[in-house]
Amino acid sequence: MSTYRAADSKREEFRKYLEKAGVVDALTKVLVNLYEEPEKPNNALDFLLKNMSQEGPDTSDVESLKAEVMELRSQCACMSQENEELRSRLERYEPKSEEANN
């Protein structure tokens, strides 16, 4: 009976290891994707392998894209402000046609 408990202990330790390493979450995610697939593939194992091997973007790529987005948003805000200033200056020199008719 002690060997049964030792085996359970090893299983529990291994399960914790898999959870900590993110393996359980990754497997769950891929299995959910397979479950939600409208047309089930003929070879489920190939589906699992293809979906498990998909990697997300590199962290450095994500960070550089975030920085680029921030820079572009800043440029957009500056250009919007400049556009508003130029529109107001243009209205001073070229009044709208409605005002010119009065």
Coordinates of C-alpha atoms in Angstrom, one line a residue:
M1 CA 0.0 0.0 0.0
S2 CA 2.9 2.3 0.6
T3 CA 4.0 1.9 -3.1
Y4 CA 0.5 3.1 -4.1
R5 CA 0.9 6.3 -2.1
A6 CA 4.4 6.8 -3.5
A7 CA 3.1 6.5 -7.0
D8 CA 0.3 9.0 -6.2
S9 CA 2.9 11.3 -4.7
K10 CA 5.0 11.1 -7.9
R11 CA 2.0 11.7 -10.0
E12 CA 1.0 14.7 -8.0
E13 CA 4.5 16.1 -8.2
F14 CA 4.6 15.6 -11.9
R15 CA 1.2 17.3 -12.3
K16 CA 2.4 20.3 -10.4
Y17 CA 5.5 20.4 -12.6
L18 CA 3.4 20.4 -15.7
E19 CA 1.1 23.1 -14.4
K20 CA 4.0 25.3 -13.3
A21 CA 5.7 24.9 -16.8
G22 CA 2.5 25.9 -18.6
V23 CA 2.0 22.6 -20.3
V24 CA -1.4 22.0 -18.9
D25 CA -2.7 25.4 -20.0
A26 CA -1.2 24.9 -23.5
L27 CA -2.7 21.5 -23.9
T28 CA -6.1 22.7 -22.7
K29 CA -6.0 25.6 -25.1
V30 CA -5.2 23.3 -28.1
L31 CA -7.8 20.8 -27.1
V32 CA -10.4 23.6 -26.8
N33 CA -9.5 24.8 -30.2
L34 CA -9.9 21.3 -31.6
Y35 CA -13.3 21.0 -29.8
E36 CA -14.5 24.3 -31.2
E37 CA -13.3 23.5 -34.7
P38 CA -16.5 23.4 -36.9
E39 CA -15.1 20.7 -39.2
K40 CA -13.0 18.2 -37.3
P41 CA -9.8 17.3 -39.0
N42 CA -9.2 13.7 -40.2
N43 CA -6.0 13.5 -38.2
A44 CA -6.5 15.0 -34.7
L45 CA -2.9 14.4 -33.8
D46 CA -1.6 16.5 -36.7
F47 CA -4.0 19.2 -35.7
L48 CA -2.6 19.1 -32.1
L49 CA 1.0 19.1 -33.3
K50 CA 0.5 22.0 -35.7
N51 CA -1.3 24.1 -33.1
M52 CA 1.1 23.3 -30.3
S53 CA 4.1 24.4 -32.4
Q54 CA 2.7 27.8 -33.2
E55 CA 4.7 30.4 -31.4
G56 CA 3.6 33.9 -30.6
P57 CA 5.6 37.0 -31.6
D58 CA 8.9 37.6 -30.0
T59 CA 8.9 39.9 -27.0
S60 CA 11.4 42.2 -28.7
D61 CA 9.1 42.5 -31.7
V62 CA 6.1 43.3 -29.5
E63 CA 8.1 46.0 -27.6
S64 CA 9.4 47.6 -30.7
L65 CA 5.8 47.6 -32.2
K66 CA 4.4 49.2 -29.0
A67 CA 7.1 51.9 -29.1
E68 CA 6.2 52.6 -32.8
V69 CA 2.5 52.8 -32.0
M70 CA 3.2 55.3 -29.2
E71 CA 5.4 57.4 -31.5
L72 CA 2.7 57.3 -34.3
R73 CA 0.0 58.3 -31.9
S74 CA 2.1 61.2 -30.7
Q75 CA 2.7 62.3 -34.3
C76 CA -1.0 61.9 -35.1
A77 CA -1.9 64.1 -32.1
C78 CA 0.6 66.8 -33.2
M79 CA -0.7 66.7 -36.7
S80 CA -4.3 66.9 -35.6
Q81 CA -3.5 70.0 -33.5
E82 CA -1.6 71.6 -36.4
N83 CA -4.6 70.8 -38.7
E84 CA -6.9 72.6 -36.3
E85 CA -4.6 75.6 -36.1
L86 CA -4.3 75.8 -39.8
R87 CA -8.1 75.5 -40.3
S88 CA -8.7 78.4 -37.9
R89 CA -6.1 80.5 -39.7
L90 CA -7.6 79.7 -43.0
E91 CA -11.1 80.7 -41.7
R92 CA -9.7 84.1 -40.7
Y93 CA -8.4 84.8 -44.2
E94 CA -11.1 83.0 -46.2
P95 CA -14.4 83.3 -44.5
K96 CA -17.0 80.7 -45.3
S97 CA -19.1 81.5 -48.3
E98 CA -22.3 81.9 -46.1
E99 CA -20.7 84.8 -44.3
A100 CA -19.5 86.4 -47.5
N101 CA -23.0 86.5 -48.9
N102 CA -24.4 88.5 -46.0

